[in-house]
mmCIF file of C-alpha atoms in Angstrom:
data_model
loop_
_atom_site.group_PDB
_atom_site.id
_atom_site.type_symbol
_atom_site.label_atom_id
_atom_site.label_comp_id
_atom_site.label_asym_id
_atom_site.label_seq_id
_atom_site.Cartn_x
_atom_site.Cartn_y
_atom_site.Cartn_z
ATOM 1 C CA MET A 1 235.558 97.978 -35.677
ATOM 2 C CA LYS A 2 236.263 101.427 -37.013
ATOM 3 C CA ASN A 3 236.867 103.419 -33.829
ATOM 4 C CA THR A 4 237.753 102.699 -30.206
ATOM 5 C CA ASN A 5 237.195 104.301 -26.842
ATOM 6 C CA SER A 6 240.563 106.025 -26.397
ATOM 7 C CA LEU A 7 240.044 106.783 -22.703
ATOM 8 C CA LYS A 8 239.306 103.123 -21.944
ATOM 9 C CA ILE A 9 242.456 102.037 -23.784
ATOM 10 C CA PHE A 10 244.547 104.712 -22.061
ATOM 11 C CA LEU A 11 243.402 103.571 -18.625
ATOM 12 C CA PHE A 12 244.098 99.933 -19.487
ATOM 13 C CA LEU A 13 247.612 100.685 -20.691
ATOM 14 C CA SER A 14 248.344 102.726 -17.584
ATOM 15 C CA ILE A 15 248.306 99.395 -15.724
ATOM 16 C CA ILE A 16 250.620 97.564 -18.124
ATOM 17 C CA LEU A 17 253.241 100.223 -18.647
ATOM 18 C CA PRO A 18 254.530 100.639 -15.081
ATOM 19 C CA LEU A 19 255.099 96.862 -15.061
ATOM 20 C CA MET A 20 256.942 96.735 -18.387
ATOM 21 C CA ALA A 21 258.545 100.152 -18.738
ATOM 22 C CA VAL A 22 260.647 101.068 -21.762
ATOM 23 C CA SER A 23 263.996 102.326 -20.493
ATOM 24 C CA GLN A 24 265.246 104.977 -22.882
ATOM 25 C CA GLU A 25 265.840 108.699 -22.992
ATOM 26 C CA ASN A 26 263.434 109.396 -25.846
ATOM 27 C CA LYS A 27 260.189 107.574 -25.167
ATOM 28 C CA ASN A 28 259.007 108.194 -28.734
ATOM 29 C CA ILE A 29 261.801 106.165 -30.357
ATOM 30 C CA LEU A 30 261.133 102.524 -31.167
ATOM 31 C CA LYS A 31 264.587 100.947 -31.091
ATOM 32 C CA ILE A 32 264.767 97.458 -32.565
ATOM 33 C CA GLN A 33 267.699 95.042 -32.308
ATOM 34 C CA LYS A 34 268.080 92.086 -34.642
ATOM 35 C CA ASP A 35 269.469 89.842 -31.892
ATOM 36 C CA HIS A 36 266.465 90.440 -29.617
ATOM 37 C CA TYR A 37 263.130 88.591 -29.657
ATOM 38 C CA TYR A 38 259.701 90.121 -30.270
ATOM 39 C CA GLN A 39 256.126 89.265 -29.395
ATOM 40 C CA LEU A 40 253.452 91.068 -31.410
ATOM 41 C CA ILE A 41 250.030 91.158 -29.769
ATOM 42 C CA LYS A 42 246.699 92.418 -31.080
ATOM 43 C CA MET A 43 243.731 92.294 -28.728
ATOM 44 C CA SER A 44 240.356 93.730 -27.785
ATOM 45 C CA LEU A 45 238.487 93.970 -24.499
ATOM 46 C CA LYS A 46 234.953 92.671 -24.161
ATOM 47 C CA SER A 47 232.367 95.435 -23.891
ATOM 48 C CA ASP A 48 231.003 94.467 -20.458
ATOM 49 C CA ALA A 49 231.798 96.599 -17.427
ATOM 50 C CA ASP A 50 233.977 94.006 -15.676
ATOM 51 C CA SER A 51 236.428 93.181 -18.471
ATOM 52 C CA LYS A 52 238.859 96.014 -17.903
ATOM 53 C CA ALA A 53 239.055 95.262 -14.175
ATOM 54 C CA LYS A 54 239.690 91.568 -14.911
ATOM 55 C CA LEU A 55 242.512 92.369 -17.315
ATOM 56 C CA ASP A 56 244.069 94.960 -15.002
ATOM 57 C CA ASP A 57 244.002 92.402 -12.186
ATOM 58 C CA TYR A 58 245.545 89.728 -14.447
ATOM 59 C CA PHE A 59 248.533 91.959 -15.236
ATOM 60 C CA MET A 60 248.975 92.813 -11.580
ATOM 61 C CA LYS A 61 249.051 89.102 -10.710
ATOM 62 C CA ILE A 62 251.740 88.269 -13.285
ATOM 63 C CA GLY A 63 253.666 91.527 -12.843
ATOM 64 C CA LYS A 64 256.638 89.912 -11.076
ATOM 65 C CA VAL A 65 257.243 87.313 -13.789
ATOM 66 C CA MET A 66 256.835 89.950 -16.482
ATOM 67 C CA MET A 67 259.601 92.017 -14.908
ATOM 68 C CA ALA A 68 261.763 88.917 -14.349
ATOM 69 C CA SER A 69 261.590 88.151 -18.081
ATOM 70 C CA GLY A 70 263.379 91.421 -18.914
ATOM 71 C CA ALA A 71 260.537 92.412 -21.234
ATOM 72 C CA LYS A 72 259.956 95.908 -22.545
ATOM 73 C CA VAL A 73 256.671 96.938 -24.118
ATOM 74 C CA TYR A 74 255.621 99.481 -26.724
ATOM 75 C CA SER A 75 251.874 100.079 -26.605
ATOM 76 C CA PHE A 76 249.463 101.421 -29.183
ATOM 77 C CA ALA A 77 245.738 102.126 -29.333
ATOM 78 C CA VAL A 78 243.993 101.280 -32.586
ATOM 79 C CA THR A 79 242.068 104.277 -33.883
ATOM 80 C CA LYS A 80 240.785 102.729 -37.122
ATOM 81 C CA ALA A 81 240.812 99.444 -39.026
ATOM 82 C CA SER A 82 241.710 100.767 -42.478
ATOM 83 C CA VAL A 83 242.048 97.572 -44.537
ATOM 84 C CA GLY A 84 240.871 94.081 -43.663
ATOM 85 C CA ASN A 85 238.302 95.195 -41.063
ATOM 86 C CA GLY A 86 240.466 93.873 -38.235
ATOM 87 C CA PRO A 87 238.925 93.584 -34.737
ATOM 88 C CA ALA A 88 241.861 94.754 -32.591
ATOM 89 C CA GLN A 89 241.576 97.686 -30.172
ATOM 90 C CA MET A 90 245.186 97.487 -28.973
ATOM 91 C CA PHE A 91 248.577 96.573 -30.399
ATOM 92 C CA LEU A 92 251.585 95.717 -28.228
ATOM 93 C CA ILE A 93 255.201 95.032 -29.137
ATOM 94 C CA GLY A 94 256.897 92.992 -26.440
ATOM 95 C CA GLU A 95 260.695 92.934 -26.630
ATOM 96 C CA TYR A 96 262.764 90.238 -24.901
ATOM 97 C CA PRO A 97 266.543 89.806 -24.590
ATOM 98 C CA ASP A 98 266.426 86.353 -26.247
ATOM 99 C CA ARG A 99 264.194 83.415 -27.252
ATOM 100 C CA LYS A 100 264.173 81.840 -23.792
ATOM 101 C CA SER A 101 263.033 84.918 -21.865
ATOM 102 C CA PRO A 102 259.287 84.646 -22.692
ATOM 103 C CA ASP A 103 259.227 81.250 -20.950
ATOM 104 C CA LYS A 104 259.694 83.078 -17.648
ATOM 105 C CA ILE A 105 256.174 84.399 -18.221
ATOM 106 C CA PHE A 106 254.373 81.786 -20.290
ATOM 107 C CA GLN A 107 255.713 78.717 -18.478
ATOM 108 C CA SER A 108 255.217 80.250 -15.039
ATOM 109 C CA GLU A 109 252.750 79.143 -12.386
ATOM 110 C CA ALA A 110 251.374 82.691 -12.234
ATOM 111 C CA PHE A 111 250.516 82.666 -15.950
ATOM 112 C CA PHE A 112 248.837 79.254 -15.982
ATOM 113 C CA LYS A 113 246.892 80.097 -12.855
ATOM 114 C CA ASN A 114 245.536 83.349 -14.300
ATOM 115 C CA ARG A 115 245.410 82.917 -18.081
ATOM 116 C CA ASN A 116 241.679 82.065 -18.102
ATOM 117 C CA GLN A 117 240.986 85.336 -16.299
ATOM 118 C CA ARG A 118 242.803 87.139 -19.115
ATOM 119 C CA ASP A 119 240.927 85.241 -21.807
ATOM 120 C CA HIS A 120 237.526 85.888 -20.216
ATOM 121 C CA ALA A 121 238.270 89.617 -20.377
ATOM 122 C CA LEU A 122 239.115 89.596 -24.091
ATOM 123 C CA SER A 123 236.941 89.358 -27.172
ATOM 124 C CA TYR A 124 239.964 89.012 -29.477
ATOM 125 C CA LEU A 125 243.585 87.943 -29.065
ATOM 126 C CA ASN A 126 246.162 87.368 -31.797
ATOM 127 C CA GLU A 127 249.819 86.959 -30.864
ATOM 128 C CA GLY A 128 253.016 85.499 -32.255
ATOM 129 C CA PHE A 129 256.771 85.536 -31.825
ATOM 130 C CA PHE A 130 258.835 87.354 -34.418
ATOM 131 C CA LEU A 131 262.375 88.211 -35.435
ATOM 132 C CA ALA A 132 263.486 91.606 -36.705
ATOM 133 C CA THR A 133 265.170 91.778 -40.105
ATOM 134 C CA ALA A 134 267.540 94.602 -39.104
ATOM 135 C CA ASP A 135 268.653 96.891 -36.316
ATOM 136 C CA GLY A 136 267.061 100.310 -36.485
ATOM 137 C CA GLU A 137 265.129 103.143 -34.899
ATOM 138 C CA PHE A 138 261.765 104.659 -35.775
ATOM 139 C CA ASP A 139 260.331 107.898 -34.428
ATOM 140 C CA LEU A 140 256.780 107.186 -33.281
ATOM 141 C CA SER A 141 255.970 110.877 -32.809
ATOM 142 C CA LYS A 142 255.979 111.798 -36.518
ATOM 143 C CA GLY A 143 252.891 111.619 -38.687
ATOM 144 C CA ASN A 144 249.910 109.297 -38.459
ATOM 145 C CA LEU A 145 251.118 105.801 -37.568
ATOM 146 C CA ARG A 146 250.136 102.738 -39.574
ATOM 147 C CA LEU A 147 250.498 99.035 -38.795
ATOM 148 C CA TYR A 148 250.676 96.689 -41.788
ATOM 149 C CA SER A 149 250.401 92.888 -41.607
ATOM 150 C CA LEU A 150 250.873 90.960 -44.857
ATOM 151 C CA TRP A 151 250.235 87.294 -45.585
ATOM 152 C CA VAL A 152 252.215 86.558 -48.768
ATOM 153 C CA LYS A 153 251.267 83.804 -51.195
ATOM 154 C CA LYS A 154 253.869 81.078 -51.536
ATOM 155 C CA GLY A 155 256.093 81.784 -54.518
ATOM 156 C CA LYS A 156 254.863 85.386 -54.852
ATOM 157 C CA GLU A 157 257.591 87.043 -52.749
ATOM 158 C CA GLU A 158 259.434 88.463 -55.737
ATOM 159 C CA GLU A 159 256.219 89.825 -57.239
ATOM 160 C CA LEU A 160 255.519 91.656 -53.992
ATOM 161 C CA ASN A 161 259.081 93.026 -53.905
ATOM 162 C CA THR A 162 258.585 94.344 -57.436
ATOM 163 C CA TYR A 163 255.410 96.114 -56.316
ATOM 164 C CA PHE A 164 257.186 97.795 -53.409
ATOM 165 C CA ASN A 165 260.154 98.801 -55.549
ATOM 166 C CA THR A 166 257.733 100.407 -57.992
ATOM 167 C CA ILE A 167 255.589 102.372 -55.560
ATOM 168 C CA MET A 168 258.023 103.283 -52.768
ATOM 169 C CA PRO A 169 259.683 106.280 -54.490
ATOM 170 C CA LEU A 170 256.289 107.946 -55.022
ATOM 171 C CA SER A 171 255.008 107.116 -51.541
ATOM 172 C CA MET A 172 258.161 108.584 -49.968
ATOM 173 C CA GLU A 173 257.842 111.656 -52.177
ATOM 174 C CA MET A 174 254.325 112.072 -50.804
ATOM 175 C CA GLY A 175 255.469 111.831 -47.195
ATOM 176 C CA ALA A 176 255.402 108.143 -46.303
ATOM 177 C CA ILE A 177 257.987 107.038 -43.741
ATOM 178 C CA THR A 178 258.634 103.355 -43.114
ATOM 179 C CA ALA A 179 260.592 101.789 -40.291
ATOM 180 C CA PRO A 180 264.009 100.414 -41.361
ATOM 181 C CA PHE A 181 263.086 96.970 -40.022
ATOM 182 C CA THR A 182 260.385 94.371 -40.637
ATOM 183 C CA PHE A 183 259.103 91.687 -38.281
ATOM 184 C CA VAL A 184 259.003 88.132 -39.652
ATOM 185 C CA PRO A 185 257.737 84.968 -37.899
ATOM 186 C CA ASP A 186 260.200 82.912 -35.883
ATOM 187 C CA PRO A 187 260.566 79.624 -37.820
ATOM 188 C CA ALA A 188 261.394 77.808 -34.576
ATOM 189 C CA VAL A 189 257.892 78.328 -33.156
ATOM 190 C CA PRO A 190 255.236 75.746 -34.184
ATOM 191 C CA GLY A 191 252.136 77.143 -35.855
ATOM 192 C CA LYS A 192 254.036 79.970 -37.513
ATOM 193 C CA GLY A 193 251.896 79.577 -40.632
ATOM 194 C CA TYR A 194 249.097 81.394 -38.835
ATOM 195 C CA ASP A 195 251.259 84.481 -38.329
ATOM 196 C CA ALA A 196 251.590 87.206 -40.925
ATOM 197 C CA SER A 197 254.503 86.720 -43.332
ATOM 198 C CA MET A 198 255.699 90.201 -42.451
ATOM 199 C CA VAL A 199 254.663 93.053 -40.185
ATOM 200 C CA PHE A 200 255.920 96.611 -40.431
ATOM 201 C CA ILE A 201 255.165 100.101 -39.167
ATOM 202 C CA GLY A 202 255.040 103.373 -41.055
ATOM 203 C CA SER A 203 253.574 106.838 -40.902
ATOM 204 C CA TRP A 204 251.811 109.199 -43.279
ATOM 205 C CA SER A 205 250.601 112.728 -43.441
ATOM 206 C CA LYS A 206 246.866 112.576 -44.104
ATOM 207 C CA GLU A 207 247.190 114.680 -47.257
ATOM 208 C CA GLY A 208 250.074 112.596 -48.614
ATOM 209 C CA GLU A 209 248.299 109.308 -47.939
ATOM 210 C CA ASP A 210 245.191 110.414 -49.820
ATOM 211 C CA LYS A 211 247.265 111.628 -52.774
ATOM 212 C CA PHE A 212 249.187 108.371 -52.965
ATOM 213 C CA TYR A 213 246.168 106.064 -52.916
ATOM 214 C CA ASN A 214 244.467 108.221 -55.532
ATOM 215 C CA SER A 215 247.548 108.290 -57.741
ATOM 216 C CA LYS A 216 247.697 106.642 -61.157
ATOM 217 C CA LEU A 217 250.812 104.669 -60.187
ATOM 218 C CA PHE A 218 249.147 103.024 -57.178
ATOM 219 C CA LYS A 219 245.964 102.210 -59.061
ATOM 220 C CA GLU A 220 247.967 100.640 -61.891
ATOM 221 C CA ASN A 221 249.921 98.432 -59.469
ATOM 222 C CA LYS A 222 247.314 97.603 -56.807
ATOM 223 C CA GLU A 223 246.259 94.420 -58.623
ATOM 224 C CA LYS A 224 249.892 93.204 -58.624
ATOM 225 C CA ARG A 225 250.026 93.702 -54.854
ATOM 226 C CA ASP A 226 246.722 91.938 -54.274
ATOM 227 C CA ASN A 227 247.733 89.005 -56.514
ATOM 228 C CA ALA A 228 250.825 88.464 -54.347
ATOM 229 C CA LEU A 229 248.891 88.414 -51.053
ATOM 230 C CA ASN A 230 246.501 86.058 -49.342
ATOM 231 C CA PHE A 231 245.488 88.840 -46.978
ATOM 232 C CA LEU A 232 246.392 92.389 -45.977
ATOM 233 C CA GLU A 233 245.480 93.997 -42.678
ATOM 234 C CA GLU A 234 246.114 97.673 -41.970
ATOM 235 C CA TYR A 235 245.399 99.630 -38.802
ATOM 236 C CA GLU A 236 245.710 103.289 -37.977
ATOM 237 C CA ILE A 237 247.380 103.329 -34.569
ATOM 238 C CA MET A 238 248.352 105.825 -31.871
ATOM 239 C CA TYR A 239 251.467 105.345 -29.750
ATOM 240 C CA ILE A 240 250.992 105.639 -25.981
ATOM 241 C CA PRO A 241 254.320 106.361 -24.228
ATOM 242 C CA GLU A 242 254.980 105.072 -20.732
ATOM 243 C CA GLN A 243 253.397 107.066 -17.941
ATOM 244 C CA ALA A 244 255.511 109.430 -15.847
ATOM 245 C CA GLN A 245 256.563 107.712 -12.626
#
């Protein structure tokens, strides 16, 4: 999937956001806290006419337990699958006060009663629980946003670090901005091996991004990056702030 219907995504998110509003003065700032708990969700709606209505209705039905969990949500529309040809149309970051809070949703009667309705509306769903490596803030209003998910080969962590240490000065010189935090899988959750080893967000200017990927330094080091990874998935994403109440 290379492009998505932005209006369809906007209308879908207008249902979610009033239920899980981000309480902050600047709606464009993604504020991450290391002691909080994060759910990263990638999903796509089926193309039939009823899917959006089914998903909207699902969120309305579980709205009370979502609010009771203390969750906040940051919502993004996928505008392009840049690397890895990923199928997601939407990306959500759910933030919870602690590890136990998601159970108020996912162990609730409302969720179990309606989860099949959600799944029938979706053509793709990938989700996992993550920890943040650091406290920090990232301005989602600057540049063209990118979402990077990396699956690192066992024993190749240092090789990947060497790659980043080599290329980061040039990428920053060319306008790349990366969030000061990374999401890593929660080791306490079974099945964590299916989650990406790390997920992070950044932004580029279009001109700077093109210059970087065409640079001699990147081309000389790309093989080192690829040798350290089982898989790399990159999306171009667009942040959708909460709707005015």
